Amino acid sequence: MSTTDREQGFTTSAASAPGVKAGDFVDPAVSGGGSRTGTVPRSAKAKKRLTNPGASLIAIVLAVLWTIPTFGLVLSSIRPEIQTKTTGWWTFPLDPQVTVNNYNLVLYGGQNNFASYFINSLVITLPAVIIPITLALLAAYAFAWMDFPGRDALFVGVFALQIVPIQVTLIPLLRDYNDAGLAGSFWPIWLSHSIFALPLAIFLLHNFMKDIPKSLIEAARVDGAGHVKIFFQVLMPLLTPAIAAFGVFQFLWVWNDLLVALTFGSPDTFPLTERLASLVGSRGSEWHVLTAGAVISIIVPLIVFLSLQRFFVRGLLAGSVKG
Amino acid sequence: MDLLLSADSTGDKLITMVAAIILFVAVMGVLLFAVDRPRNVPSWLVFLAFVGPAALLLLWGLIRPAILTIYQSFFDRRGETFVGLDNFVALATSNDLRSVLVNTIIWVLIVPVAATFLGLLYAVVVDRSPVEALAKALIFLPMAISLVGASIIWRFVYEYKADIGDIQQIGLLNQILVWLGQEPYQFLLNGPWNTFFLIVVFIWVQTGFAMTILSAAIKAIPDDVTEAARLDGVTGMQMFRHITVPGIRPALVVVLTTIAIGTLKVFDIVRTMTGGNYGTSVVANEFYTQAFRQSNAGLGAALATILFVLVVPIVVYNVRQMRISEDVR
């Protein structure tokens, strides 16, 4: 998610936003399908709604305002350089010419070389999603299902860490990475993203784990299963939707991040966002390059977001069946 | 080991990535195996194996650096000489730095209110429309786009060309001005309104978030309540004011505060759109500039500390609201 802020979208939380049930948030796609069971049939209500032209007008105006800027960018990225630079994209129908040159130029053209920055984004993102989720799952399990003196106080402490803005940590961390000789490699970026993700990940996964019926865990324990076995064989399959949900958020956060990449990165490790941002600085009017570059950086998070939405839906349905 | 630290070709990078993941899985595997195998491992040791790695990382990478940064905010630019409150005094007195604080306050006042209002409006008007899912997806998608990407999208909308000869505008907004018979305008250069045009970008991103949460909250209002009101002949606007808004009040507070927290930390937009020039800088951007571009560690630390101090009360309020609404349920 594009957000500077991981909490967004999630703290507000899937699990804890008032009046919002765990999965509700996730799914612009399902919520239309409605969990309402009113006395009036849905279709009748829908008709009532539609008869209000004012509401429809507002909806259309907002939807257009929200879509046009992106549409203009995407259309410009496939117009020839000279056209993009001299005429507005809205003149496209007057002289429709389409090219992939901008993309070739951005991906493989000498200086830009987005292909290699794309790889960097990928190399940064995968470990920075897998590591914190794994660590958070283990910690969340312990906080939910193990007895330990001071456990609850410790959990509140972890929860409270969400208030620390990452800016507060950057200067000392950079010094440490330099001292340890890690500077310029991917390690500082992986480590930092993992650390920054932990408080929220532990909190959310803990909430999901607490929802699993205690009897399941106890039955396994009676059968002689240890914590490790319970964790992998009983809990993991049930937690897949929660893991997928947090995974998408962490993926979007890391893929779209600029601050961590700028602070700890080097020319060898910079991701797409850094490359795009610096292109704006150095070649801010080369719109054929900028538009194509922006589309390349946007496409992966969009695909991930849209395709994993279904995962969310399944998680939502499973949750509501459980009641 | 060398490969793990410096990978420059694509193949090497991918190998490094896979190696890092395998290394991590192996370490965790050994750890879990060690505590699970023997019959009578004390329970605190098992707990430690599960919580320890995360706790260590948080202690080293979050708590310790936060304390160090607050400590460092009382030192000079090289972090050597104790200067007391000088950095904070500079923030309050220097004109440039004060405008950074003022801009941050403008952002945090406008973005949450505007995004929440638009999100709520949209959620209400598309509620139960036959194309609700599609309509929502359109507004929600900017959330998946990076702030750098969003900034480029909007720079393109704001793009300015001097109005000479037959030069055409390629920025949509300036073209609209020209169509209306106005002069094209430098949206990002002319203060003080340029800050407002940056703010628009973040509102554009955050509205989808507000809309999604509020829409779910609206749907959670019990049907019998709305039906009863409708039978009593309540009109649309009255319904909105007396049923919908009170029904989703806790969600409204959480959306407002969550967006406010995100707004305080916003950095990518200012950096990509103007680089913090032309009087548009905010605390999060100025922190980066001072700490890593101007090498002024003391002032950078002071800005980060200010950010921390600004965020804390909002988070505390946010959490308390969640608690209250959970108790009510």
XYZ file of C-alpha atoms in Angstrom:
652
model
C 0.000 0.000 0.000
C 1.115 3.230 -0.886
C 0.995 4.400 2.414
C 3.691 5.952 4.353
C 2.144 4.110 6.996
C 1.614 0.525 7.470
C -1.067 0.918 10.066
C -3.191 2.216 7.387
C -5.566 -0.226 6.244
C -4.843 -2.573 8.911
C -4.643 -1.148 12.367
C -7.666 0.476 11.925
C -7.696 -2.685 11.746
C -9.213 -5.371 10.190
C -9.479 -6.819 13.556
C -10.299 -3.895 15.707
C -11.997 -1.090 13.882
C -15.184 -0.481 15.694
C -18.254 -1.694 14.016
C -16.225 -3.389 11.337
C -15.844 -7.127 11.380
C -12.558 -8.739 10.650
C -12.834 -9.137 6.961
C -15.200 -6.364 6.058
C -12.517 -3.936 5.264
C -10.680 -6.010 2.858
C -13.017 -6.257 0.145
C -14.402 -3.538 -1.952
C -15.442 -6.436 -4.119
C -17.567 -8.345 -1.687
C -19.124 -5.729 0.388
C -21.378 -4.913 -2.481
C -22.687 -8.389 -2.152
C -24.067 -7.353 1.119
C -24.462 -9.137 4.377
C -27.735 -7.414 4.968
C -30.844 -9.262 5.624
C -33.564 -6.700 5.604
C -37.263 -7.056 5.324
C -37.322 -5.343 1.955
C -35.748 -7.365 -0.839
C -32.401 -6.077 -1.996
C -33.534 -5.326 -5.487
C -36.286 -3.073 -4.205
C -33.802 -1.158 -2.105
C -31.438 -0.828 -4.998
C -34.206 0.675 -7.079
C -34.991 3.187 -4.411
C -31.355 4.195 -4.349
C -31.063 4.502 -8.075
C -33.981 6.835 -8.345
C -31.929 9.464 -6.595
C -30.191 11.251 -9.480
C -28.209 13.525 -7.163
C -26.461 10.567 -5.562
C -25.677 9.013 -8.915
C -24.251 12.278 -10.170
C -21.956 12.645 -7.149
C -20.805 9.055 -7.545
C -20.018 9.493 -11.222
C -18.177 12.792 -10.733
C -16.017 11.358 -7.950
C -15.302 8.141 -9.842
C -14.216 10.130 -12.900
C -12.045 12.493 -10.844
C -10.352 9.523 -9.211
C -9.705 7.666 -12.450
C -8.767 10.337 -14.980
C -5.263 11.153 -13.665
C -4.152 7.516 -13.846
C -5.844 7.010 -17.181
C -3.982 9.995 -18.638
C -0.682 8.616 -17.388
C -1.244 5.145 -18.837
C -2.426 6.507 -22.190
C 0.558 8.843 -22.414
C 2.970 5.985 -21.777
C 1.987 4.333 -25.070
C 2.018 7.478 -27.217
C 5.124 8.357 -29.254
C 7.617 10.612 -27.461
C 7.007 13.646 -29.650
C 3.248 13.455 -29.147
C 3.439 12.969 -25.391
C 5.703 15.985 -25.087
C 3.819 18.383 -27.343
C 0.136 17.524 -27.138
C -2.201 16.536 -24.335
C -3.249 12.896 -24.017
C -6.867 13.968 -24.573
C -5.960 14.715 -28.199
C -5.202 11.003 -28.721
C -8.404 10.316 -30.703
C -7.422 13.043 -33.225
C -4.223 11.212 -34.171
C -4.130 7.793 -32.569
C -0.591 6.406 -32.639
C 0.569 3.668 -30.315
C 4.116 2.562 -29.543
C 6.042 0.398 -27.085
C 9.199 2.444 -27.589
C 8.842 4.261 -24.283
C 8.782 0.951 -22.473
C 11.798 -0.362 -24.361
C 13.643 2.834 -23.574
C 12.801 2.725 -19.881
C 13.383 -0.973 -19.360
C 16.571 -1.491 -21.355
C 17.787 1.932 -22.509
C 21.280 2.636 -21.149
C 20.743 5.036 -18.262
C 17.285 4.095 -17.187
C 17.577 0.347 -17.080
C 14.361 -0.155 -15.145
C 14.676 -3.890 -15.708
C 17.498 -4.107 -13.189
C 15.700 -1.848 -10.685
C 12.684 -4.076 -11.088
C 14.854 -7.015 -10.013
C 16.040 -4.985 -7.022
C 12.459 -4.297 -5.984
C 11.740 -8.007 -6.193
C 14.898 -9.015 -4.312
C 14.104 -6.507 -1.577
C 10.447 -7.397 -1.258
C 10.317 -11.196 -0.998
C 12.562 -11.639 2.067
C 11.126 -8.480 3.605
C 7.706 -10.127 3.491
C 8.661 -13.698 4.447
C 10.954 -12.900 7.379
C 8.676 -10.640 9.436
C 5.615 -12.812 8.866
C 7.457 -15.905 10.071
C 8.862 -14.166 13.132
C 5.534 -12.544 13.903
C 3.671 -15.855 13.583
C 5.962 -17.518 16.114
C 5.742 -14.604 18.551
C 1.973 -14.275 18.103
C 1.585 -17.996 18.795
C 3.570 -17.707 22.012
C 1.581 -14.661 23.129
C -1.697 -16.404 22.369
C -1.159 -19.975 23.496
C 1.841 -20.293 25.832
C 1.891 -19.551 29.522
C 4.697 -17.366 30.695
C 4.941 -14.903 33.589
C 4.738 -11.333 32.291
C 3.415 -12.481 28.946
C 0.542 -10.014 28.769
C 2.672 -7.049 29.827
C 5.200 -7.974 27.152
C 2.440 -8.175 24.555
C 1.123 -4.740 25.465
C 4.688 -3.484 25.119
C 4.969 -4.870 21.592
C 1.594 -3.381 20.722
C 2.658 0.014 22.043
C 5.722 0.008 19.755
C 3.430 0.877 16.888
C 3.637 4.482 17.972
C 7.315 4.733 17.037
C 7.605 6.488 13.656
C 10.375 4.810 11.696
C 12.109 8.157 11.190
C 13.107 8.066 14.844
C 15.178 4.922 14.266
C 16.959 5.695 11.008
C 20.056 7.643 12.081
C 21.271 5.154 14.738
C 20.443 2.152 12.549
C 22.414 3.569 9.627
C 25.418 4.034 11.897
C 25.158 0.422 13.074
C 24.910 -0.960 9.559
C 27.980 1.017 8.563
C 29.925 -0.230 11.590
C 28.936 -3.816 10.836
C 30.101 -3.533 7.228
C 26.625 -4.259 5.883
C 26.197 -0.902 4.163
C 25.377 -1.096 0.473
C 24.069 -4.664 0.593
C 20.461 -5.804 0.776
C 20.760 -6.819 4.429
C 20.076 -3.434 6.030
C 16.941 -3.073 3.912
C 15.637 -6.579 4.669
C 16.405 -6.203 8.362
C 14.851 -2.746 8.661
C 11.653 -3.651 6.849
C 11.344 -6.786 8.984
C 11.799 -4.861 12.221
C 9.373 -2.105 11.267
C 6.716 -4.661 10.329
C 6.869 -6.671 13.532
C 4.725 -4.732 16.029
C 1.695 -4.560 13.766
C 2.193 -8.087 12.391
C 2.419 -9.614 15.864
C -0.621 -7.692 17.039
C -2.803 -8.681 14.094
C -1.757 -12.313 13.845
C -2.248 -12.619 17.613
C -5.822 -11.376 17.202
C -6.480 -13.940 14.499
C -4.902 -16.740 16.570
C -7.000 -15.863 19.593
C -10.082 -16.447 17.440
C -9.176 -20.101 16.908
C -11.170 -22.256 19.364
C -9.195 -23.326 22.391
C -10.621 -26.837 22.187
C -8.709 -27.453 18.946
C -5.399 -26.641 20.607
C -6.219 -28.646 23.704
C -7.270 -31.676 21.727
C -3.935 -31.628 19.959
C -2.113 -31.237 23.249
C -3.947 -34.240 24.714
C -2.791 -36.212 21.705
C 0.738 -35.426 22.808
C 1.597 -32.766 20.221
C 4.287 -30.263 21.224
C 4.102 -26.542 20.491
C 5.966 -26.849 17.211
C 3.635 -29.548 15.967
C 0.520 -27.671 17.066
C 1.838 -24.554 15.393
C 2.498 -26.151 12.027
C -0.214 -28.783 11.828
C -3.156 -27.224 13.607
C -2.766 -23.467 13.367
C -0.990 -22.773 10.099
C -3.726 -24.153 7.824
C -6.354 -22.127 9.669
C -4.282 -18.979 9.504
C -3.694 -18.970 5.758
C -6.207 -16.188 5.070
C -4.770 -14.012 7.820
C -1.247 -14.630 6.557
C -2.267 -13.817 2.999
C -4.004 -10.665 4.169
C -1.035 -9.354 6.092
C 1.311 -10.587 3.376
C -0.360 -8.368 0.805
C -0.098 -5.342 3.058
C 3.549 -5.957 3.796
C 4.202 -6.600 0.104
C 2.622 -3.322 -0.915
C 4.346 -1.452 1.860
C 7.806 -2.722 0.980
C 7.374 -2.541 -2.791
C 6.090 1.036 -2.565
C 8.555 2.213 0.075
C 10.922 5.064 -0.669
C 12.267 6.196 2.704
C 13.914 2.953 3.846
C 15.344 2.302 0.384
C 16.827 5.807 0.175
C 18.277 5.735 3.668
C 19.898 2.310 3.637
C 20.213 1.627 -0.078
C 23.017 2.057 -2.588
C 22.999 2.284 -6.381
C 23.288 -1.520 -6.375
C 20.154 -2.017 -4.309
C 17.851 0.900 -5.166
C 14.303 -0.217 -6.044
C 11.964 1.176 -8.705
C 10.568 3.859 -6.423
C 14.010 5.391 -5.911
C 14.738 5.279 -9.620
C 11.447 6.955 -10.456
C 11.918 9.626 -7.810
C 15.388 10.449 -9.061
C 14.187 10.522 -12.674
C 11.732 13.215 -11.663
C 14.646 15.203 -10.266
C 16.966 14.786 -13.234
C 14.589 14.530 -16.195
C 11.346 15.934 -14.882
C 10.009 16.911 -18.307
C 10.803 13.666 -20.137
C 7.220 12.568 -19.864
C 7.503 9.632 -22.276
C 10.051 8.050 -19.906
C 8.342 9.083 -16.667
C 4.911 7.804 -17.650
C 6.203 4.433 -18.825
C 8.414 4.116 -15.734
C 5.519 4.913 -13.427
C 3.331 2.303 -15.111
C 6.065 -0.327 -14.679
C 6.351 0.406 -10.970
C 2.596 0.426 -10.461
C 1.736 -2.741 -12.336
C 3.028 -5.346 -9.868
C 1.321 -4.015 -6.732
C -1.907 -3.653 -8.696
C -1.768 -7.253 -9.882
C -0.946 -8.524 -6.400
C -3.708 -6.468 -4.880
C -6.366 -7.457 -7.375
C -5.499 -11.146 -7.524
C -5.201 -11.660 -3.775
C -8.476 -9.942 -3.081
C -10.094 -13.325 -3.626
C -8.001 -14.689 -0.804
C -9.405 -12.063 1.454
C -12.904 -13.014 0.465
C -12.357 -16.664 1.311
C -10.932 -15.679 4.666
C -13.936 -13.503 5.274
C -16.402 -16.256 4.453
C -14.532 -18.790 6.600
C -14.599 -16.338 9.459
C -18.297 -15.677 9.208
C -19.190 -19.359 9.052
C -17.279 -19.868 12.240
C -19.313 -17.087 13.788
C 29.850 -14.579 2.328
C 31.214 -12.131 -0.168
C 28.351 -12.880 -2.496
C 25.867 -12.332 0.310
C 27.179 -8.809 0.879
C 27.846 -7.512 -2.597
C 25.764 -8.764 -5.463
C 25.848 -6.734 -8.625
C 24.573 -8.904 -11.454
C 20.954 -9.936 -11.676
C 21.783 -13.601 -11.190
C 23.865 -12.854 -8.100
C 21.082 -10.765 -6.625
C 18.515 -13.499 -7.063
C 20.922 -16.062 -5.597
C 21.554 -13.759 -2.639
C 17.847 -13.411 -2.079
C 17.224 -17.161 -2.150
C 20.263 -17.759 0.060
C 19.007 -15.210 2.588
C 15.593 -16.847 2.736
C 17.091 -20.339 3.084
C 19.494 -19.110 5.761
C 16.634 -17.582 7.699
C 14.454 -20.691 7.419
C 17.378 -22.914 8.450
C 18.166 -20.837 11.537
C 14.539 -20.797 12.622
C 14.233 -24.516 11.903
C 17.245 -25.413 14.035
C 15.932 -23.208 16.827
C 12.494 -24.817 16.830
C 13.934 -28.316 16.462
C 16.201 -27.709 19.448
C 13.371 -26.744 21.775
C 10.894 -29.302 20.526
C 12.939 -32.498 20.467
C 14.021 -33.180 24.052
C 11.271 -34.313 26.393
C 11.611 -31.883 29.243
C 12.634 -28.517 27.970
C 11.540 -25.900 30.517
C 8.545 -23.988 29.234
C 10.230 -20.599 29.521
C 12.881 -21.785 27.069
C 10.225 -22.741 24.535
C 8.544 -19.373 25.012
C 11.887 -17.678 24.496
C 12.525 -19.574 21.267
C 9.169 -18.414 19.872
C 9.254 -14.803 21.075
C 12.998 -14.240 21.357
C 13.935 -13.500 17.735
C 11.182 -10.908 17.307
C 11.847 -9.383 20.723
C 15.581 -9.083 20.053
C 14.986 -7.365 16.721
C 12.526 -4.919 18.267
C 14.846 -4.144 21.141
C 17.826 -3.558 18.881
C 16.136 -2.011 15.880
C 13.273 0.014 17.321
C 13.522 0.749 21.038
C 17.256 1.386 21.280
C 17.473 3.643 18.182
C 14.421 5.627 19.299
C 16.059 6.367 22.637
C 19.364 7.224 20.951
C 17.643 9.620 18.551
C 15.836 11.486 21.314
C 19.141 11.721 23.179
C 20.903 12.953 20.059
C 18.376 15.728 19.504
C 20.147 17.623 22.313
C 23.468 17.549 20.493
C 24.992 19.590 17.665
C 25.109 18.692 13.981
C 27.945 16.224 14.411
C 26.494 14.683 17.542
C 29.487 15.673 19.689
C 28.670 18.777 21.706
C 25.707 19.020 24.025
C 23.601 22.016 22.980
C 20.554 21.644 25.191
C 17.354 22.748 23.481
C 19.107 24.711 20.715
C 17.795 22.439 17.941
C 14.229 22.838 19.116
C 14.671 26.576 19.551
C 15.941 26.744 15.961
C 12.809 24.898 14.822
C 10.583 27.405 16.561
C 12.468 30.567 15.571
C 14.053 30.141 12.137
C 11.609 31.253 9.463
C 12.315 28.357 7.104
C 11.976 25.744 9.805
C 8.887 27.324 11.254
C 7.191 27.145 7.881
C 7.966 23.401 7.912
C 6.012 23.061 11.136
C 3.170 25.228 9.846
C 2.940 23.171 6.638
C 2.808 19.961 8.640
C -0.068 21.323 10.696
C -1.917 22.392 7.524
C -1.482 18.891 6.097
C -2.708 17.192 9.233
C -5.736 19.454 9.500
C -6.871 19.171 5.876
C -6.076 15.631 4.713
C -7.961 13.571 7.337
C -11.065 15.759 7.181
C -11.191 15.964 3.386
C -10.427 12.277 2.785
C -12.938 11.161 5.416
C -15.634 13.479 4.085
C -15.153 12.360 0.478
C -14.852 8.712 1.496
C -18.062 8.899 3.516
C -19.900 10.749 0.771
C -18.869 8.159 -1.790
C -19.643 5.220 0.499
C -23.152 6.577 1.047
C -23.953 7.325 -2.591
C -22.728 3.987 -3.963
C -24.198 1.926 -1.114
C -26.413 -0.797 -2.670
C -25.892 0.456 -6.177
C -25.827 -2.439 -8.650
C -22.266 -1.505 -9.617
C -21.089 -0.934 -6.057
C -18.106 -3.296 -6.216
C -16.700 -1.731 -9.374
C -17.402 1.802 -8.190
C -15.525 1.152 -4.959
C -12.597 -0.490 -6.698
C -12.031 2.661 -8.775
C -11.654 4.806 -5.658
C -9.708 2.171 -3.755
C -7.030 1.409 -6.349
C -4.824 4.467 -5.635
C -4.057 2.778 -2.310
C -2.089 0.105 -4.166
C -0.003 2.707 -6.013
C 3.205 3.956 -4.410
C 3.244 7.560 -3.267
C 6.073 8.113 -5.737
C 3.836 6.789 -8.519
C 0.921 8.903 -7.305
C 3.191 11.952 -7.258
C 4.189 11.374 -10.876
C 0.546 10.917 -11.886
C -0.290 14.279 -10.332
C 2.816 16.097 -11.529
C 1.569 15.193 -14.975
C -1.863 16.645 -14.174
C -0.204 19.852 -12.911
C 2.366 20.083 -15.737
C 2.872 23.660 -16.893
C 3.979 25.062 -20.234
C 4.545 28.753 -20.767
C 1.749 30.202 -22.885
C 3.778 31.303 -25.934
C 2.865 30.931 -29.594
C 1.088 27.686 -30.387
C 2.594 25.649 -27.548
C -0.061 23.326 -26.193
C -0.549 22.391 -22.582
C 0.083 18.716 -21.772
C -1.081 18.976 -18.160
C -4.814 18.434 -17.873
C -5.439 21.110 -15.272
C -3.657 23.845 -17.225
C -5.473 22.802 -20.394
C -8.751 23.245 -18.540
C -7.596 26.718 -17.457
C -6.753 27.541 -21.080
C -10.128 26.254 -22.274
C -11.719 28.542 -19.703
C -9.759 31.447 -21.154
C -7.315 31.715 -18.245
C -3.503 31.884 -18.183
C -1.759 28.587 -17.360
C -0.619 28.442 -13.747
C 2.519 27.036 -12.044
C 0.700 24.838 -9.573
C 3.793 23.498 -7.809
C 5.904 26.649 -7.751
C 3.629 29.385 -6.492
C 3.207 29.499 -2.744
C 1.308 29.319 -0.552
C -1.203 27.386 -2.651
C 1.363 24.833 -3.887
C 1.169 23.063 -0.507
C -2.528 22.662 -1.122
C -1.874 21.034 -4.506
C 0.466 18.530 -2.844
C -2.175 17.823 -0.234
C -4.641 16.930 -3.003
C -2.410 13.973 -3.944
C -2.581 12.466 -0.471
C -6.333 13.034 -0.249
C -6.631 11.215 -3.576
C -4.768 8.249 -2.075
C -6.476 8.198 1.326
C -10.101 8.598 0.289
C -10.308 4.949 -0.783
C -9.162 3.856 2.637
C -11.763 6.005 4.396
C -14.450 4.888 1.974
C -13.761 1.178 2.541
C -13.790 1.307 6.336
C -16.807 3.607 6.493
C -18.725 1.582 3.941
C -18.260 -1.554 6.044
C -19.393 0.374 9.116
C -22.498 1.645 7.315
C -23.408 -1.897 6.334
C -23.012 -2.955 9.959
C -25.814 -0.621 11.099
C -28.698 -2.976 11.922
C -31.380 -3.064 9.245
C -34.284 -2.812 11.644
C -33.028 0.613 12.710
C -32.957 1.993 9.179
C -36.239 0.294 8.317
C -37.964 1.737 11.375
C -36.695 5.195 10.493
C -37.869 4.785 6.910
C -41.344 3.722 8.040
C -41.431 6.848 10.207
C -40.995 8.822 7.000
C -37.454 10.004 7.667
C -35.925 11.665 4.598
C -32.522 10.840 3.109
C -30.693 13.738 4.719
C -32.289 13.186 8.131
C -31.453 9.512 7.886
C -27.830 10.429 7.212
C -27.590 12.862 10.118
C -29.536 10.980 12.754
C -28.981 7.328 11.886
C -25.906 6.873 9.717
C -23.447 9.292 11.304
C -24.146 8.329 14.943
C -24.071 4.662 13.921
C -20.590 4.896 12.465
C -19.126 7.471 14.858
C -16.441 5.141 16.291
C -15.358 4.165 12.776
C -15.228 7.845 11.802
C -12.900 8.623 14.690
C -10.614 5.739 13.845
C -10.469 6.699 10.165
C -9.717 10.336 11.004
C -6.963 9.500 13.463
C -5.401 6.803 11.300
C -5.196 9.143 8.324
C -3.831 11.882 10.585
C -1.015 9.581 11.717
C -0.210 8.674 8.124
C -0.281 12.341 7.137
C 2.265 13.319 9.778
C 4.731 10.811 8.365
C 4.193 11.648 4.698
C 7.517 12.073 2.957
C 7.436 10.632 -0.555
C 4.939 13.125 -1.977
C 6.756 16.266 -0.898
C 10.101 14.847 -1.935
C 8.925 13.722 -5.369
C 6.720 16.708 -6.239
C 8.876 19.643 -5.119
C 11.802 18.203 -3.161
C 10.593 20.349 -0.285
C 11.410 23.532 -2.227
C 9.175 26.579 -2.818
C 8.066 26.535 0.815
C 6.412 23.114 0.737
C 8.597 21.089 3.105
C 7.045 19.166 5.999
C 8.612 17.626 9.111
C 9.060 14.123 7.670
C 10.743 15.496 4.542
C 12.866 18.032 6.417
C 14.044 15.236 8.703
C 15.404 13.333 5.729
C 16.999 16.447 4.236
C 18.696 17.518 7.467
C 19.788 14.076 8.634
C 21.004 12.581 5.367
C 21.553 15.465 2.929
C 22.744 18.349 5.130
C 24.508 15.988 7.567
C 22.940 17.830 10.473
C 22.376 14.869 12.762
C 21.291 16.999 15.718
C 18.582 18.914 13.862
C 17.497 15.726 12.054
C 17.107 13.962 15.387
C 15.142 16.922 16.743
C 12.752 16.773 13.767
C 12.271 13.016 14.225
C 11.593 13.626 17.914
C 8.996 16.275 17.053
C 7.340 13.779 14.729
C 7.281 11.252 17.540
C 5.784 13.790 19.946
C 3.098 14.757 17.410
C 2.157 11.159 16.650
C 1.865 9.907 20.246
C -1.297 11.746 21.357
C -3.135 10.799 18.165
C -2.217 7.131 18.527
C -3.211 7.128 22.195
C -6.560 8.697 21.319
C -7.026 6.222 18.464
C -6.373 3.223 20.726
C -8.632 4.554 23.472
C -11.463 5.004 20.988
C -11.024 1.421 19.822
C -11.091 0.215 23.420
C -14.245 2.158 24.195
C -16.073 0.862 21.169
C -14.998 -2.696 21.953
C -16.325 -2.372 25.481
C -19.617 -1.120 24.154
C -19.886 -4.126 21.920
